Amino acid sequence: MTSALMPTYARQPVGFSRGEGVWLYDTEGRRYLDTTSGIAVCGLGHANPVVAEAIADQARTLVHTSNLYQVPLQEDLGRALRDVSGMDLCFFGNSGAEANEAAIKLARLYAHKHKHIAEPAIIVMENSFHGRTLATLSATGNKKIQEGFGPLVSGFVRVPFDDIAAIEKAAAENPNIVAILVEPIQGESGVRAPKAGIPAYLETLRAICDQHDWLLMLDEIQTGNGRTGKYFAFQHSSIQPDVVTTAKGLGNGFPIGACLVRGKARDLFGPGNHGTTYGGTPLGCRAALATIAELKKGPIENARVMGERIRAGFLRQLGDLGVTVEGAGLMLGVVLPKPCTELVARARDAGVLLIVSAEHRIRLLPALVISEQEADLLVDKISALVRDFLSEGASA
Ligand SMILES: Cc1ncc(COP(=O)(O)O)c(C=O)c1O
């Protein structure tokens, strides 16, 4: 049968009919250890019973009204996010790209309202990923994603990730800069962490933003919701950003995104400035409220502990082959000394689902509820595959 879908994805030849925790079952009933959790989405694992019950109960009660009216569950979710983030106010959308669109609009409003800059610019990073809408793909630091879609949205100044001198140079050259938009750990480009660590990098960025009166806007769409072992990755540091965006793990698979603000960014949006039909429906908010409540019961700390266990396991089993590990919590990049995209199919045949990005980085994003036994299995299975793979070139 021919597919009726646009071929926008290079899909693998496997599909799934059910999941449980870190496990997925394909349409033939074969079981896979899922190290992707839907690309950092199902932090509480597949088919989490508490989230499933919250969604089912809410679906029976009230799915959608509209932002024409008060949405009490949206207020509850706003307060829950305020509690876990230390931010002040939230705007709800349905995806990461939409959350970043809100952030980009906020930076522009900030420029026009407070800095009287007619053509504002935002500093963004090389190898970043911020989404596929026109503004967010323009912010994204990947030419392949932008190719064919020009003219791009203007107003972005690109610098290398983790390069403070480049930001200072941009500041000296461009008086129109009003904000920095950055991922605390770059995800899509293969899990790249700042060399001096998240605290030092973010604290320096905060100081630069304060010095120039810019907004510090963190894209925590992937790093948020417990992924790195704190609710948000910026909480590894002592700073508070002006804007934080998140999505992915917020609804454990139910599509919901949020843009959180405080300080200079707090009071920029007013009635009519922004909106979306599905943003913060009772159903989405209920899913996210259940997810946050469950995350706080242990999975975030588990992400920290299991992340260390997995990192140590890989270094023990593969360190002699020049393999290194980057990242934090359960957002880990296993860096191989040679390109390894073919490992995706080999791992799948061995019952493990994994992502390879930037050609020679295995990107691990398992569910935050992974057990010790499952974490050890993940390390053993992937290490065996990598050892065989790396030995091939050596013996040829
Ligand atoms: C850091 C980051 N920002 C933004 C996005 C875009 O999110 P979405 O695909 O929900 O639009 C992603 C998705 O991978 C991401 O990892």
mmCIF file of C-alpha atoms in Angstrom, residues 97-333:
data_model
loop_
_atom_site.group_PDB
_atom_site.id
_atom_site.type_symbol
_atom_site.label_atom_id
_atom_site.label_comp_id
_atom_site.label_asym_id
_atom_site.label_seq_id
_atom_site.Cartn_x
_atom_site.Cartn_y
_atom_site.Cartn_z
ATOM 1 C CA ALA A 97 8.734 25.740 18.465
ATOM 2 C CA GLU A 98 5.677 27.631 19.615
ATOM 3 C CA ALA A 99 7.208 28.267 23.033
ATOM 4 C CA ASN A 100 10.312 29.665 21.328
ATOM 5 C CA GLU A 101 8.174 31.824 19.022
ATOM 6 C CA ALA A 102 6.749 33.388 22.178
ATOM 7 C CA ALA A 103 10.280 34.008 23.495
ATOM 8 C CA ILE A 104 11.378 35.615 20.220
ATOM 9 C CA LYS A 105 8.302 37.862 20.227
ATOM 10 C CA LEU A 106 9.019 38.827 23.841
ATOM 11 C CA ALA A 107 12.573 39.863 22.946
ATOM 12 C CA ARG A 108 11.220 42.053 20.155
ATOM 13 C CA LEU A 109 8.606 43.649 22.405
ATOM 14 C CA TYR A 110 11.305 44.263 25.001
ATOM 15 C CA ALA A 111 13.398 46.045 22.355
ATOM 16 C CA HIS A 112 10.542 48.192 21.122
ATOM 17 C CA LYS A 113 8.959 49.005 24.492
ATOM 18 C CA HIS A 114 11.996 49.412 26.730
ATOM 19 C CA LYS A 115 15.067 49.930 24.621
ATOM 20 C CA HIS A 116 13.575 51.849 21.667
ATOM 21 C CA ILE A 117 15.455 49.694 19.186
ATOM 22 C CA ALA A 118 13.665 49.457 15.828
ATOM 23 C CA GLU A 119 15.512 46.404 14.440
ATOM 24 C CA PRO A 120 16.338 44.215 17.392
ATOM 25 C CA ALA A 121 18.701 41.251 17.227
ATOM 26 C CA ILE A 122 18.981 38.097 19.345
ATOM 27 C CA ILE A 123 22.234 36.220 19.820
ATOM 28 C CA VAL A 124 21.842 32.526 18.904
ATOM 29 C CA MET A 125 24.375 29.704 18.718
ATOM 30 C CA GLU A 126 25.949 27.549 16.041
ATOM 31 C CA ASN A 127 24.663 23.949 16.119
ATOM 32 C CA SER A 128 21.592 25.035 18.082
ATOM 33 C CA PHE A 129 18.086 23.730 17.480
ATOM 34 C CA HIS A 130 15.000 25.796 18.273
ATOM 35 C CA GLY A 131 12.274 24.364 16.016
ATOM 36 C CA ARG A 132 10.874 24.236 12.490
ATOM 37 C CA THR A 133 8.590 27.277 12.245
ATOM 38 C CA LEU A 134 10.076 30.068 10.152
ATOM 39 C CA ALA A 135 11.341 32.177 13.050
ATOM 40 C CA THR A 136 12.665 29.210 15.024
ATOM 41 C CA LEU A 137 14.388 27.604 12.041
ATOM 42 C CA SER A 138 15.993 30.978 11.378
ATOM 43 C CA ALA A 139 17.253 30.948 14.975
ATOM 44 C CA THR A 140 18.469 27.360 14.572
ATOM 45 C CA GLY A 141 22.175 26.934 13.844
ATOM 46 C CA ASN A 142 21.933 24.267 11.159
ATOM 47 C CA LYS A 143 22.103 25.181 7.456
ATOM 48 C CA LYS A 144 20.481 21.896 6.368
ATOM 49 C CA ILE A 145 17.310 22.780 8.276
ATOM 50 C CA GLN A 146 17.211 26.266 6.710
ATOM 51 C CA GLU A 147 17.996 25.215 3.131
ATOM 52 C CA GLY A 148 15.236 26.023 0.649
ATOM 53 C CA PHE A 149 13.202 28.163 3.038
ATOM 54 C CA GLY A 150 14.676 31.600 2.484
ATOM 55 C CA PRO A 151 14.226 34.412 3.023
ATOM 56 C CA LEU A 152 14.882 33.588 6.645
ATOM 57 C CA VAL A 153 13.551 35.721 9.478
ATOM 58 C CA SER A 154 16.110 38.429 10.213
ATOM 59 C CA GLY A 155 17.267 39.636 13.606
ATOM 60 C CA PHE A 156 19.533 36.779 14.692
ATOM 61 C CA VAL A 157 23.272 37.120 15.291
ATOM 62 C CA ARG A 158 25.053 33.769 15.344
ATOM 63 C CA VAL A 159 28.075 32.921 17.481
ATOM 64 C CA PRO A 160 29.743 29.587 18.329
ATOM 65 C CA PHE A 161 28.235 27.732 21.323
ATOM 66 C CA ASP A 162 30.288 27.997 24.501
ATOM 67 C CA ASP A 163 32.344 30.951 23.235
ATOM 68 C CA ILE A 164 32.100 33.944 25.551
ATOM 69 C CA ALA A 165 34.624 36.014 23.604
ATOM 70 C CA ALA A 166 32.423 35.767 20.490
ATOM 71 C CA ILE A 167 29.453 37.124 22.454
ATOM 72 C CA GLU A 168 31.534 40.006 23.778
ATOM 73 C CA LYS A 169 32.700 40.787 20.252
ATOM 74 C CA ALA A 170 29.104 40.757 18.973
ATOM 75 C CA ALA A 171 28.084 43.060 21.835
ATOM 76 C CA ALA A 172 30.799 45.546 20.917
ATOM 77 C CA GLU A 173 29.857 45.501 17.215
ATOM 78 C CA ASN A 174 26.053 45.453 17.333
ATOM 79 C CA PRO A 175 24.055 47.941 19.433
ATOM 80 C CA ASN A 176 20.776 46.278 18.360
ATOM 81 C CA ILE A 177 21.266 43.112 20.407
ATOM 82 C CA VAL A 178 18.604 42.709 23.101
ATOM 83 C CA ALA A 179 18.765 39.053 24.136
ATOM 84 C CA ILE A 180 20.598 35.736 24.108
ATOM 85 C CA LEU A 181 18.683 32.552 23.244
ATOM 86 C CA VAL A 182 20.605 29.410 24.186
ATOM 87 C CA GLU A 183 20.164 25.752 25.157
ATOM 88 C CA PRO A 184 22.037 24.964 28.419
ATOM 89 C CA ILE A 185 23.073 21.692 26.757
ATOM 90 C CA GLN A 186 22.642 21.470 22.980
ATOM 91 C CA GLY A 187 20.400 18.508 22.215
ATOM 92 C CA GLU A 188 19.687 17.926 18.549
ATOM 93 C CA SER A 189 23.301 18.450 17.531
ATOM 94 C CA GLY A 190 24.277 15.446 19.632
ATOM 95 C CA VAL A 191 24.360 16.500 23.315
ATOM 96 C CA ARG A 192 27.025 19.162 23.586
ATOM 97 C CA ALA A 193 27.624 20.560 27.039
ATOM 98 C CA PRO A 194 29.576 23.742 27.862
ATOM 99 C CA LYS A 195 33.197 22.788 28.591
ATOM 100 C CA ALA A 196 33.442 24.637 31.902
ATOM 101 C CA GLY A 197 30.120 23.121 32.999
ATOM 102 C CA ILE A 198 26.564 24.444 32.982
ATOM 103 C CA PRO A 199 26.934 26.663 36.122
ATOM 104 C CA ALA A 200 30.006 28.559 34.891
ATOM 105 C CA TYR A 201 28.584 29.040 31.376
ATOM 106 C CA LEU A 202 25.162 30.240 32.506
ATOM 107 C CA GLU A 203 26.570 32.460 35.241
ATOM 108 C CA THR A 204 28.796 34.192 32.687
ATOM 109 C CA LEU A 205 25.893 34.593 30.255
ATOM 110 C CA ARG A 206 23.761 36.035 33.061
ATOM 111 C CA ALA A 207 26.475 38.571 33.908
ATOM 112 C CA ILE A 208 26.821 39.611 30.251
ATOM 113 C CA CYS A 209 23.037 40.027 29.915
ATOM 114 C CA ASP A 210 22.921 42.127 33.087
ATOM 115 C CA GLN A 211 25.821 44.262 31.911
ATOM 116 C CA HIS A 212 24.101 45.047 28.580
ATOM 117 C CA ASP A 213 20.517 44.999 29.821
ATOM 118 C CA TRP A 214 19.676 42.020 27.569
ATOM 119 C CA LEU A 215 17.216 39.217 28.248
ATOM 120 C CA LEU A 216 18.703 35.814 29.031
ATOM 121 C CA MET A 217 16.362 33.349 27.300
ATOM 122 C CA LEU A 218 16.965 29.644 27.898
ATOM 123 C CA ASP A 219 15.584 27.016 25.549
ATOM 124 C CA GLU A 220 14.889 24.180 28.010
ATOM 125 C CA ILE A 221 12.537 22.379 25.688
ATOM 126 C CA GLN A 222 14.749 19.314 25.860
ATOM 127 C CA THR A 223 16.763 19.937 29.046
ATOM 128 C CA GLY A 224 13.696 20.754 31.164
ATOM 129 C CA ASN A 225 11.264 18.577 33.108
ATOM 130 C CA GLY A 226 13.913 16.664 35.014
ATOM 131 C CA ARG A 227 15.979 15.484 32.071
ATOM 132 C CA THR A 228 19.349 16.648 33.436
ATOM 133 C CA GLY A 229 18.738 15.724 37.085
ATOM 134 C CA LYS A 230 17.185 19.071 38.116
ATOM 135 C CA TYR A 231 13.726 20.267 37.109
ATOM 136 C CA PHE A 232 15.414 22.780 34.786
ATOM 137 C CA ALA A 233 19.070 22.629 33.749
ATOM 138 C CA PHE A 234 19.641 26.239 34.862
ATOM 139 C CA GLN A 235 19.018 25.002 38.415
ATOM 140 C CA HIS A 236 22.464 23.390 38.351
ATOM 141 C CA SER A 237 23.647 27.034 38.559
ATOM 142 C CA SER A 238 22.835 29.958 40.843
ATOM 143 C CA ILE A 239 21.220 32.072 38.106
ATOM 144 C CA GLN A 240 17.647 32.798 37.182
ATOM 145 C CA PRO A 241 16.931 33.506 33.483
ATOM 146 C CA ASP A 242 14.442 36.119 32.236
ATOM 147 C CA VAL A 243 12.706 33.691 29.874
ATOM 148 C CA VAL A 244 12.585 29.870 29.862
ATOM 149 C CA THR A 245 10.861 27.781 27.226
ATOM 150 C CA THR A 246 9.911 24.162 27.678
ATOM 151 C CA ALA A 247 7.777 21.454 26.020
ATOM 152 C CA LYS A 248 8.738 17.802 25.261
ATOM 153 C CA GLY A 249 8.646 16.161 28.731
ATOM 154 C CA LEU A 250 6.073 18.589 30.149
ATOM 155 C CA GLY A 251 3.070 16.420 29.267
ATOM 156 C CA ASN A 252 4.847 13.045 29.127
ATOM 157 C CA GLY A 253 3.737 12.745 25.504
ATOM 158 C CA PHE A 254 0.674 14.954 25.597
ATOM 159 C CA PRO A 255 1.581 17.968 23.407
ATOM 160 C CA ILE A 256 1.997 21.060 25.564
ATOM 161 C CA GLY A 257 4.661 23.770 25.705
ATOM 162 C CA ALA A 258 5.255 26.761 27.932
ATOM 163 C CA CYS A 259 7.120 30.047 27.903
ATOM 164 C CA LEU A 260 7.947 31.249 31.423
ATOM 165 C CA VAL A 261 8.992 34.798 32.300
ATOM 166 C CA ARG A 262 10.194 36.910 35.178
ATOM 167 C CA GLY A 263 12.064 40.159 35.818
ATOM 168 C CA LYS A 264 12.443 42.370 32.763
ATOM 169 C CA ALA A 265 10.405 39.949 30.636
ATOM 170 C CA ARG A 266 7.537 39.624 33.122
ATOM 171 C CA ASP A 267 5.117 42.294 31.984
ATOM 172 C CA LEU A 268 5.766 42.516 28.253
ATOM 173 C CA PHE A 269 2.747 40.644 26.860
ATOM 174 C CA GLY A 270 -0.687 42.204 27.263
ATOM 175 C CA PRO A 271 -4.129 41.222 25.940
ATOM 176 C CA GLY A 272 -4.006 40.630 22.178
ATOM 177 C CA ASN A 273 -0.214 40.323 21.959
ATOM 178 C CA HIS A 274 -0.133 36.554 21.642
ATOM 179 C CA GLY A 275 -2.403 33.528 21.630
ATOM 180 C CA THR A 276 -3.212 30.091 20.261
ATOM 181 C CA THR A 277 -6.464 28.118 20.167
ATOM 182 C CA TYR A 278 -5.194 24.980 21.896
ATOM 183 C CA GLY A 279 -2.767 26.625 24.328
ATOM 184 C CA GLY A 280 -3.375 25.383 27.849
ATOM 185 C CA THR A 281 -6.539 23.333 27.322
ATOM 186 C CA PRO A 282 -7.965 21.664 30.438
ATOM 187 C CA LEU A 283 -6.835 18.312 28.966
ATOM 188 C CA GLY A 284 -3.245 19.412 28.290
ATOM 189 C CA CYS A 285 -2.950 21.107 31.663
ATOM 190 C CA ARG A 286 -4.240 18.051 33.504
ATOM 191 C CA ALA A 287 -1.665 15.868 31.710
ATOM 192 C CA ALA A 288 1.130 18.303 32.622
ATOM 193 C CA LEU A 289 -0.031 18.682 36.238
ATOM 194 C CA ALA A 290 0.036 14.900 36.658
ATOM 195 C CA THR A 291 3.459 14.746 34.995
ATOM 196 C CA ILE A 292 4.998 17.429 37.228
ATOM 197 C CA ALA A 293 3.547 15.837 40.380
ATOM 198 C CA GLU A 294 4.991 12.448 39.407
ATOM 199 C CA LEU A 295 8.372 13.882 38.363
ATOM 200 C CA LYS A 296 8.736 15.468 41.812
ATOM 201 C CA LYS A 297 8.261 12.103 43.546
ATOM 202 C CA GLY A 298 11.676 10.730 42.540
ATOM 203 C CA PRO A 299 12.314 10.483 38.782
ATOM 204 C CA ILE A 300 14.337 13.731 38.691
ATOM 205 C CA GLU A 301 16.747 12.477 41.341
ATOM 206 C CA ASN A 302 16.743 9.080 39.630
ATOM 207 C CA ALA A 303 17.818 10.814 36.399
ATOM 208 C CA ARG A 304 20.837 12.223 38.220
ATOM 209 C CA VAL A 305 21.815 8.926 39.829
ATOM 210 C CA MET A 306 21.168 6.737 36.767
ATOM 211 C CA GLY A 307 22.930 9.269 34.547
ATOM 212 C CA GLU A 308 26.074 8.909 36.650
ATOM 213 C CA ARG A 309 25.736 5.129 36.634
ATOM 214 C CA ILE A 310 25.373 5.001 32.839
ATOM 215 C CA ARG A 311 28.260 7.427 32.303
ATOM 216 C CA ALA A 312 30.533 5.416 34.601
ATOM 217 C CA GLY A 313 29.441 2.175 32.931
ATOM 218 C CA PHE A 314 30.348 3.405 29.453
ATOM 219 C CA LEU A 315 33.685 4.776 30.590
ATOM 220 C CA ARG A 316 34.479 1.463 32.305
ATOM 221 C CA GLN A 317 33.482 -0.635 29.290
ATOM 222 C CA LEU A 318 34.622 1.609 26.431
ATOM 223 C CA GLY A 319 37.056 4.173 27.851
ATOM 224 C CA ASP A 320 40.032 2.189 26.491
ATOM 225 C CA LEU A 321 38.636 2.654 22.961
ATOM 226 C CA GLY A 322 38.664 6.452 23.171
ATOM 227 C CA VAL A 323 34.929 6.734 23.859
ATOM 228 C CA THR A 324 33.886 9.746 25.980
ATOM 229 C CA VAL A 325 30.552 10.807 27.499
ATOM 230 C CA GLU A 326 29.081 14.341 27.585
ATOM 231 C CA GLY A 327 25.934 15.754 29.120
ATOM 232 C CA ALA A 328 24.084 15.626 32.435
ATOM 233 C CA GLY A 329 21.486 13.377 34.040
ATOM 234 C CA LEU A 330 19.787 11.281 31.406
ATOM 235 C CA MET A 331 20.747 13.534 28.515
ATOM 236 C CA LEU A 332 23.992 11.898 27.491
ATOM 237 C CA GLY A 333 26.095 11.961 24.343
#
